[in-house]
Amino acid sequence: MHTPHTTPRKASHTWPALVAAAGLTAAGLVALAPSAGAQPQQAPSHRLTTARSCSVSTAVDVMACKALKVTSGADSLAPAARSAHPAAIPPGYGPTELRGAYALPGTGGDGATVAIVDAYDDPNAEADLAVYRSQYGLPACTTGNGCFRKAGQSGGATPPVPDPGWAEEISLDLDMVSATCPACHILLVEADNSAMTSLGESVNTAVALGAKYVSNSYGGGESGADSSYDSQYFDHPGVAITASSGDAGYGVEYPAGSQYVTAVGGTSLQQDTSARGWSDTVWGGAGSGCSSYDPKPAWQQDGECAGRTVADVSAVADPATGVAVYDTYGNDRGWEVFGGTSASAPIIASIYALAGQPSEGSYPAAFPYAHGGGLNDVASGTNGECAGSYLCTGVAGYDGPTGLGTPDGVAAFAG
């Protein structure tokens, strides 16, 4: 299953052209495979060059990570909150900005375990995590103090083979949990490969090891097997499970299409002079639409999809308003800027942790629908062509690309 990492080629495509193409193909897009042949693309507003950490594949029921790395033009991004060695830190959002943008409390989540499920091994995961947390003055999270744990697909200590592309995804996920919920414990479960069956077994392992919050920053095309995947891997009452909605624009991917997960869309996040101090618009790469296989959960009431609609909520995902990440495996860059719904999924999982443990038997995906006042509505922008429908257009109230909106505190994520 493993494909070696190769250096991405530079792209000559424009962002609008890529989004338009994605809108035509995303519903049938299968996996972004391991990291070979990653294809760069231009980000919309700052003429950034970005590259997918995991490349597109045609293999059915094989997943791909949703991390988008900024490869040039990062100097035009918003400045980071820097504490030491400022020249080494990219101008992406850090913990101060993210917690401010979403009005998150300064405390909470003590001892709660947020699980990150990804494929392949990142040998430098714990060491890179330590650098990120030290840089921003966050408490240490190590194997030694019991805060960090890395496990294989079945829960053992032997890791799978490493992959540089998925290692970038792992670093992004660990750093977003750290930024959002510094007091949370982190469990990294590394699947043997990127098949949905392997990643699904890793979700089960995460829950078996005690995680009440599980983030999945990967996706692939929907398939007829999704209903069985739902019952085997994602039906965990009392556990908040998040999944990235995708980075190819309008169209549904799995497992975001599962009725049991919180599908997390993406926004462009900008500082402004409003009372909130921030504003969101739809990110053009965020996945959305009507699932072809999953039924509509009882808490979803929108009218144009007979089945499951993606997404439920959202957070920052636009690489042009990206986040700072520290990663060293397979490259010598260290500090980099990332976007993609790979960033938004662990942010939302960690906010569930800040909100408190879900009650036994509950489905946390329903919580935001009962507490809409705890979200920032996103009412502008689009991620594709759908005749102006809310399924691809930011509108007042619910819409596909951003769901019910972005977090305004933790109330929307409490049971």
Short mmCIF file of C-alpha atoms in Angstrom, two decimals:
data_model
loop_
_atom_site.label_atom_id
_atom_site.label_comp_id
_atom_site.label_asym_id
_atom_site.label_seq_id
_atom_site.Cartn_x
_atom_site.Cartn_y
_atom_site.Cartn_z
CA MET A 1 0.00 0.00 0.00
CA HIS A 2 2.89 2.39 0.63
CA THR A 3 4.03 4.84 -2.04
CA PRO A 4 7.33 6.67 -1.50
CA HIS A 5 7.36 10.43 -1.18
CA THR A 6 8.46 12.53 -4.14
CA THR A 7 9.03 16.25 -4.48
CA PRO A 8 5.97 18.04 -5.89
CA ARG A 9 6.17 19.71 -9.30
CA LYS A 10 5.43 23.41 -9.62
CA ALA A 11 1.97 24.21 -10.94
CA SER A 12 0.99 26.69 -13.61
CA HIS A 13 -2.75 26.45 -12.90
CA THR A 14 -4.74 29.27 -11.36
CA TRP A 15 -6.83 28.72 -8.26
CA PRO A 16 -10.19 29.44 -9.95
CA ALA A 17 -9.43 26.87 -12.63
CA LEU A 18 -8.47 24.27 -10.05
CA VAL A 19 -11.61 24.91 -8.01
CA ALA A 20 -13.78 24.70 -11.10
CA ALA A 21 -12.21 21.41 -12.04
CA ALA A 22 -12.59 20.13 -8.50
CA GLY A 23 -16.26 21.09 -8.51
CA LEU A 24 -16.80 18.84 -11.51
CA THR A 25 -14.94 15.87 -10.12
CA ALA A 26 -15.02 16.03 -6.33
CA ALA A 27 -18.16 13.92 -5.92
CA GLY A 28 -16.40 11.04 -7.63
CA LEU A 29 -12.89 11.75 -6.37
CA VAL A 30 -11.39 8.75 -4.63
CA ALA A 31 -8.30 9.05 -2.49
CA LEU A 32 -5.45 11.37 -2.22
CA ALA A 33 -2.93 8.51 -1.86
CA PRO A 34 0.33 8.62 0.10
CA SER A 35 2.57 11.51 -0.68
CA ALA A 36 3.97 10.65 -4.12
CA GLY A 37 3.49 13.15 -6.90
CA ALA A 38 1.81 15.87 -4.84
CA GLN A 39 0.39 18.60 -7.07
CA PRO A 40 0.87 22.25 -6.07
CA GLN A 41 -1.86 24.81 -6.59
CA GLN A 42 -2.25 28.55 -6.16
CA ALA A 43 -4.13 29.94 -3.22
CA PRO A 44 -6.75 32.53 -4.01
CA SER A 45 -6.04 35.87 -2.43
CA HIS A 46 -2.28 36.15 -1.92
CA ARG A 47 -0.97 34.26 -4.98
CA LEU A 48 0.57 31.66 -2.73
CA THR A 49 1.93 28.42 -4.08
CA THR A 50 0.74 25.40 -2.13
CA ALA A 51 1.21 21.65 -2.40
CA ARG A 52 -0.87 18.75 -1.19
CA SER A 53 0.95 16.67 1.38
CA CYS A 54 -0.78 13.59 -0.09
CA SER A 55 -1.40 13.14 -3.79
CA VAL A 56 -4.54 12.19 -5.68
CA SER A 57 -5.11 8.48 -6.36
CA THR A 58 -7.69 6.46 -8.27
CA ALA A 59 -7.76 3.60 -5.77
CA VAL A 60 -11.23 2.90 -4.38
CA ASP A 61 -11.64 3.11 -0.59
CA VAL A 62 -8.12 4.47 -0.13
CA MET A 63 -7.95 7.74 1.78
CA ALA A 64 -5.62 10.72 1.61
CA CYS A 65 -4.62 13.39 4.08
CA LYS A 66 -6.04 16.89 3.57
CA ALA A 67 -3.02 19.00 4.50
CA LEU A 68 -2.07 21.83 2.13
CA LYS A 69 1.42 23.24 2.59
CA VAL A 70 2.40 26.77 1.55
CA THR A 71 5.54 26.43 -0.57
CA SER A 72 6.05 30.10 -1.52
CA GLY A 73 4.51 33.49 -0.82
CA ALA A 74 4.10 33.01 2.93
CA ASP A 75 5.45 36.49 3.64
CA SER A 76 2.08 37.94 2.60
CA LEU A 77 0.22 36.10 5.34
CA ALA A 78 -0.93 37.43 8.69
CA PRO A 79 1.86 37.58 11.29
CA ALA A 80 2.17 34.83 13.87
CA ALA A 81 2.25 35.31 17.63
CA ARG A 82 5.97 34.90 18.17
CA SER A 83 7.67 34.36 21.49
CA ALA A 84 11.28 33.44 20.65
CA HIS A 85 13.51 33.20 17.57
CA PRO A 86 10.99 35.23 15.54
CA ALA A 87 12.89 34.92 12.26
CA ALA A 88 12.39 31.16 12.30
CA ILE A 89 8.60 31.24 12.65
CA PRO A 90 6.39 31.50 9.57
CA PRO A 91 3.66 34.17 9.45
CA GLY A 92 0.84 31.71 10.07
CA TYR A 93 -1.71 31.83 12.87
CA GLY A 94 -0.55 30.50 16.23
CA PRO A 95 -2.46 29.56 19.41
CA THR A 96 -3.13 33.17 20.45
CA GLU A 97 -4.88 33.99 17.18
CA LEU A 98 -6.84 30.77 16.97
CA ARG A 99 -8.09 30.93 20.54
CA GLY A 100 -8.96 34.59 20.08
CA ALA A 101 -10.79 34.05 16.79
CA TYR A 102 -13.01 31.38 18.34
CA ALA A 103 -13.41 32.95 21.81
CA LEU A 104 -12.00 29.88 23.51
CA PRO A 105 -11.49 29.77 27.28
CA GLY A 106 -8.05 29.95 28.82
CA THR A 107 -8.66 26.74 30.75
CA GLY A 108 -10.48 23.46 30.23
CA GLY A 109 -9.90 20.05 28.77
CA ASP A 110 -7.60 18.98 31.60
CA GLY A 111 -6.78 15.32 31.08
CA ALA A 112 -9.27 14.85 28.24
CA THR A 113 -7.76 12.73 25.46
CA VAL A 114 -8.03 13.93 21.87
CA ALA A 115 -7.06 11.19 19.43
CA ILE A 116 -5.48 11.89 16.06
CA VAL A 117 -5.94 9.12 13.49
CA ASP A 118 -3.59 9.18 10.49
CA ALA A 119 -1.79 6.71 8.24
CA TYR A 120 1.88 5.68 8.37
CA ASP A 121 4.44 6.80 10.92
CA ASP A 122 5.94 10.16 11.76
CA PRO A 123 9.18 9.22 13.57
CA ASN A 124 9.67 12.84 14.69
CA ALA A 125 6.14 13.41 15.97
CA GLU A 126 6.90 13.81 19.67
CA ALA A 127 10.08 15.82 19.14
CA ASP A 128 8.41 18.20 16.69
CA LEU A 129 5.42 18.58 19.00
CA ALA A 130 7.79 19.61 21.79
CA VAL A 131 9.27 22.40 19.65
CA TYR A 132 5.84 23.77 18.74
CA ARG A 133 4.60 23.78 22.31
CA SER A 134 7.80 25.29 23.67
CA GLN A 135 7.72 28.06 21.06
CA TYR A 136 4.27 29.19 22.14
CA GLY A 137 4.74 28.69 25.86
CA LEU A 138 2.38 25.71 26.08
CA PRO A 139 2.89 23.04 28.77
CA ALA A 140 5.04 20.08 27.77
CA CYS A 141 3.15 17.11 26.34
CA THR A 142 5.39 14.06 26.34
CA THR A 143 5.32 10.32 26.74
CA GLY A 144 7.21 10.80 29.99
CA ASN A 145 4.59 13.01 31.64
CA GLY A 146 1.68 10.94 30.32
CA CYS A 147 0.29 13.65 28.08
CA PHE A 148 1.34 12.13 24.72
CA ARG A 149 0.99 8.57 23.47
CA LYS A 150 1.68 7.04 20.07
CA ALA A 151 0.10 3.71 19.14
CA GLY A 152 -0.17 1.55 16.07
CA GLN A 153 -3.36 0.50 14.32
CA SER A 154 -4.06 -2.28 16.83
CA GLY A 155 -2.82 -0.34 19.84
CA GLY A 156 0.70 -1.74 19.99
CA ALA A 157 3.94 0.21 20.22
CA THR A 158 5.43 -0.89 16.89
CA PRO A 159 4.87 1.88 14.33
CA PRO A 160 4.04 1.37 10.65
CA VAL A 161 6.45 2.44 7.91
CA PRO A 162 7.06 6.20 7.82
CA ASP A 163 5.84 8.57 5.11
CA PRO A 164 6.91 12.24 4.81
CA GLY A 165 3.58 13.44 3.42
CA TRP A 166 1.50 11.87 6.16
CA ALA A 167 4.11 13.08 8.68
CA GLU A 168 3.24 16.64 7.64
CA GLU A 169 -0.40 15.82 8.31
CA ILE A 170 0.44 14.37 11.71
CA SER A 171 2.43 17.46 12.70
CA LEU A 172 -0.43 19.74 11.60
CA ASP A 173 -2.95 17.72 13.61
CA LEU A 174 -0.86 17.55 16.78
CA ASP A 175 -0.12 21.27 16.64
CA MET A 176 -3.79 22.21 16.17
CA VAL A 177 -4.83 20.16 19.20
CA SER A 178 -2.06 21.85 21.17
CA ALA A 179 -3.10 25.33 20.05
CA THR A 180 -6.79 24.79 20.79
CA CYS A 181 -6.67 22.74 23.99
CA PRO A 182 -3.24 22.98 25.64
CA ALA A 183 -4.36 20.95 28.66
CA CYS A 184 -5.67 18.04 26.59
CA HIS A 185 -3.80 14.77 26.34
CA ILE A 186 -3.00 13.61 22.80
CA LEU A 187 -3.24 10.06 21.48
CA LEU A 188 -1.74 9.53 18.01
CA VAL A 189 -2.95 6.32 16.34
CA GLU A 190 -1.03 5.49 13.16
CA ALA A 191 -2.76 3.15 10.68
CA ASP A 192 -0.70 0.61 8.78
CA ASN A 193 -1.68 2.25 5.49
CA SER A 194 -4.26 4.63 4.06
CA ALA A 195 -6.99 2.11 3.25
CA MET A 196 -10.32 3.02 4.85
CA THR A 197 -10.36 -0.33 6.63
CA SER A 198 -6.99 0.38 8.28
CA LEU A 199 -7.90 3.92 9.25
CA GLY A 200 -11.28 2.73 10.50
CA GLU A 201 -9.67 0.09 12.70
CA SER A 202 -7.47 2.87 14.06
CA VAL A 203 -10.56 4.87 15.00
CA ASN A 204 -11.82 1.85 16.92
CA THR A 205 -8.44 1.55 18.62
CA ALA A 206 -8.51 5.22 19.63
CA VAL A 207 -11.92 4.75 21.26
CA ALA A 208 -10.84 1.50 22.92
CA LEU A 209 -7.85 3.33 24.41
CA GLY A 210 -10.15 5.86 26.03
CA ALA A 211 -10.39 8.80 23.62
CA LYS A 212 -13.70 10.64 23.74
CA TYR A 213 -12.66 12.96 20.89
CA VAL A 214 -11.28 11.59 17.62
CA SER A 215 -10.07 13.69 14.68
CA ASN A 216 -9.80 12.33 11.13
CA SER A 217 -8.01 14.67 8.70
CA TYR A 218 -8.35 12.51 5.62
CA GLY A 219 -10.92 11.57 3.03
CA GLY A 220 -11.66 9.92 -0.27
CA GLY A 221 -14.49 9.33 -2.69
CA GLU A 222 -17.77 7.91 -1.47
CA SER A 223 -18.48 4.24 -2.21
CA GLY A 224 -21.12 1.61 -1.69
CA ALA A 225 -19.13 0.31 1.27
CA ASP A 226 -19.71 3.47 3.29
CA SER A 227 -22.76 2.16 5.14
CA SER A 228 -20.72 -0.78 6.40
CA TYR A 229 -17.86 1.55 7.35
CA ASP A 230 -20.37 3.63 9.30
CA SER A 231 -21.43 0.72 11.47
CA GLN A 232 -17.96 -0.81 11.82
CA TYR A 233 -15.88 2.28 12.56
CA PHE A 234 -17.83 5.48 13.26
CA ASP A 235 -20.91 4.55 15.28
CA HIS A 236 -19.49 5.33 18.73
CA PRO A 237 -22.15 6.96 20.93
CA GLY A 238 -20.64 9.26 23.54
CA VAL A 239 -17.58 10.01 21.39
CA ALA A 240 -17.11 13.18 19.33
CA ILE A 241 -15.65 12.17 15.96
CA THR A 242 -14.68 14.85 13.45
CA ALA A 243 -13.74 14.48 9.78
CA SER A 244 -12.35 16.91 7.21
CA SER A 245 -14.88 17.81 4.51
CA GLY A 246 -12.20 17.87 1.78
CA ASP A 247 -10.03 20.32 -0.13
CA ALA A 248 -11.34 19.94 -3.70
CA GLY A 249 -14.35 22.24 -3.48
CA TYR A 250 -17.99 21.31 -4.03
CA GLY A 251 -18.52 17.55 -3.67
CA VAL A 252 -18.76 15.03 -0.82
CA GLU A 253 -15.99 12.82 0.50
CA TYR A 254 -16.00 10.03 3.08
CA PRO A 255 -15.79 9.79 6.10
CA ALA A 256 -17.12 13.37 6.26
CA GLY A 257 -20.25 11.94 4.65
CA SER A 258 -20.84 9.56 7.55
CA GLN A 259 -24.01 10.24 9.50
CA TYR A 260 -22.09 9.64 12.75
CA VAL A 261 -19.30 12.22 12.43
CA THR A 262 -19.11 15.97 12.66
CA ALA A 263 -18.15 16.99 9.12
CA VAL A 264 -15.86 20.01 9.36
CA GLY A 265 -15.74 22.50 6.50
CA GLY A 266 -13.32 25.37 5.96
CA THR A 267 -13.16 29.15 5.97
CA SER A 268 -10.83 32.00 5.23
CA LEU A 269 -10.19 33.70 8.59
CA GLN A 270 -9.24 37.38 8.65
CA GLN A 271 -8.67 39.89 11.42
CA ASP A 272 -10.86 42.98 11.13
CA THR A 273 -12.26 45.92 13.11
CA SER A 274 -15.55 44.26 14.10
CA ALA A 275 -16.55 43.68 17.71
CA ARG A 276 -15.42 40.07 17.32
CA GLY A 277 -12.15 41.21 15.75
CA TRP A 278 -12.34 38.49 13.09
CA SER A 279 -14.43 37.52 10.09
CA ASP A 280 -14.95 34.34 8.06
CA THR A 281 -15.82 33.68 4.45
CA VAL A 282 -16.23 30.35 2.65
CA TRP A 283 -12.91 28.84 1.62
CA GLY A 284 -13.12 27.81 -2.03
CA GLY A 285 -11.52 24.43 -1.38
CA ALA A 286 -13.90 23.23 1.34
CA GLY A 287 -15.92 20.12 0.49
CA SER A 288 -19.73 20.19 0.67
CA GLY A 289 -22.87 18.73 -0.84
CA CYS A 290 -25.27 15.78 -0.63
CA SER A 291 -24.02 12.32 0.23
CA SER A 292 -24.90 9.63 -2.30
CA TYR A 293 -24.97 6.83 0.28
CA ASP A 294 -25.48 8.03 3.86
CA PRO A 295 -28.93 8.83 5.25
CA LYS A 296 -29.72 12.20 6.75
CA PRO A 297 -29.28 12.20 10.54
CA ALA A 298 -32.32 13.24 12.54
CA TRP A 299 -30.77 16.54 13.63
CA GLN A 300 -30.19 17.80 10.07
CA GLN A 301 -33.18 19.62 8.57
CA ASP A 302 -31.97 21.31 5.34
CA GLY A 303 -34.24 20.78 2.35
CA GLU A 304 -32.21 20.07 -0.78
CA CYS A 305 -30.52 16.82 0.30
CA ALA A 306 -32.58 13.72 0.88
CA GLY A 307 -29.53 12.18 2.55
CA ARG A 308 -26.64 13.45 4.64
CA THR A 309 -25.47 17.00 3.93
CA VAL A 310 -21.84 18.09 4.37
CA ALA A 311 -20.69 20.06 6.37
CA ASP A 312 -21.86 20.58 9.98
CA VAL A 313 -19.50 23.28 11.26
CA SER A 314 -16.22 24.81 10.11
CA ALA A 315 -12.96 26.46 11.08
CA VAL A 316 -9.95 28.00 9.34
CA ALA A 317 -8.70 26.01 6.33
CA ASP A 318 -7.60 28.51 3.67
CA PRO A 319 -3.80 28.31 3.21
CA ALA A 320 -3.91 32.05 2.50
CA THR A 321 -4.94 32.47 6.14
CA GLY A 322 -2.98 29.43 7.24
CA VAL A 323 -1.56 28.17 10.52
CA ALA A 324 2.02 27.77 11.72
CA VAL A 325 3.22 24.15 12.01
CA TYR A 326 6.54 22.59 12.99
CA ASP A 327 7.56 19.48 11.03
CA THR A 328 11.00 18.05 10.28
CA TYR A 329 10.52 14.50 8.99
CA GLY A 330 11.57 14.26 5.36
CA ASN A 331 12.48 17.93 5.05
CA ASP A 332 14.71 20.48 6.70
CA ARG A 333 12.25 23.35 6.86
CA GLY A 334 10.97 22.97 10.41
CA TRP A 335 8.49 25.84 10.59
CA GLU A 336 5.94 25.98 7.77
CA VAL A 337 2.45 27.29 7.01
CA PHE A 338 -0.43 24.87 6.36
CA GLY A 339 -4.09 25.01 5.45
CA GLY A 340 -6.76 22.55 4.32
CA THR A 341 -9.66 21.06 6.24
CA SER A 342 -6.93 19.00 7.88
CA ALA A 343 -6.49 22.06 10.10
CA SER A 344 -10.17 22.56 10.86
CA ALA A 345 -11.00 18.97 11.90
CA PRO A 346 -8.57 18.74 14.87
CA ILE A 347 -9.51 22.27 15.94
CA ILE A 348 -13.16 21.26 16.23
CA ALA A 349 -12.33 17.94 17.94
CA SER A 350 -10.36 19.88 20.54
CA ILE A 351 -13.19 22.35 21.08
CA TYR A 352 -15.48 19.41 21.84
CA ALA A 353 -12.91 18.46 24.48
CA LEU A 354 -13.01 21.96 25.95
CA ALA A 355 -16.82 21.72 26.13
CA GLY A 356 -16.77 18.61 28.30
CA GLN A 357 -17.27 14.87 27.92
CA PRO A 358 -20.32 13.89 25.86
CA SER A 359 -23.00 12.01 27.74
CA GLU A 360 -23.23 8.26 27.34
CA GLY A 361 -25.30 7.30 24.31
CA SER A 362 -25.22 10.77 22.74
CA TYR A 363 -24.17 11.67 19.20
CA PRO A 364 -22.05 14.83 19.51
CA ALA A 365 -22.57 15.65 15.82
CA ALA A 366 -26.06 16.75 16.91
CA PHE A 367 -24.85 19.22 19.53
CA PRO A 368 -24.22 22.26 17.29
CA TYR A 369 -27.73 21.93 15.82
CA ALA A 370 -29.17 22.40 19.30
CA HIS A 371 -26.92 25.37 20.16
CA GLY A 372 -26.72 27.49 17.01
CA GLY A 373 -26.26 30.66 19.07
CA GLY A 374 -22.76 29.51 19.93
CA LEU A 375 -21.52 29.81 16.35
CA ASN A 376 -20.40 32.59 14.02
CA ASP A 377 -22.55 32.48 10.89
CA VAL A 378 -20.61 32.54 7.61
CA ALA A 379 -22.72 34.18 4.91
CA SER A 380 -20.40 34.89 1.97
CA GLY A 381 -18.18 33.06 -0.48
CA THR A 382 -18.52 29.92 -2.57
CA ASN A 383 -16.71 26.63 -3.20
CA GLY A 384 -18.09 25.71 -6.63
CA GLU A 385 -21.00 25.65 -9.07
CA CYS A 386 -24.41 24.63 -7.73
CA ALA A 387 -26.74 27.21 -9.30
CA GLY A 388 -26.40 29.48 -6.28
CA SER A 389 -27.70 26.89 -3.84
CA TYR A 390 -26.72 26.96 -0.17
CA LEU A 391 -24.94 23.67 -0.87
CA CYS A 392 -21.93 25.54 -2.28
CA THR A 393 -22.61 29.15 -1.23
CA GLY A 394 -22.25 30.91 2.09
CA VAL A 395 -25.70 32.14 3.18
CA ALA A 396 -27.34 33.30 6.39
CA GLY A 397 -27.97 30.24 8.53
CA TYR A 398 -26.93 26.78 7.41
CA ASP A 399 -24.85 26.24 4.26
CA GLY A 400 -22.81 23.38 2.87
CA PRO A 401 -19.23 24.72 2.88
CA THR A 402 -19.33 26.02 6.47
CA GLY A 403 -22.29 24.23 8.01
CA LEU A 404 -23.78 26.15 10.90
CA GLY A 405 -20.66 28.34 11.18
CA THR A 406 -17.44 28.63 13.15
CA PRO A 407 -17.05 28.34 16.94
CA ASP A 408 -17.97 31.28 19.18
CA GLY A 409 -16.80 29.76 22.43
CA VAL A 410 -17.56 26.15 23.33
CA ALA A 411 -21.32 26.24 24.02
CA ALA A 412 -22.30 24.80 20.64
CA PHE A 413 -20.22 21.69 21.31
CA ALA A 414 -21.59 20.81 24.74
CA GLY A 415 -24.19 18.05 25.13
#
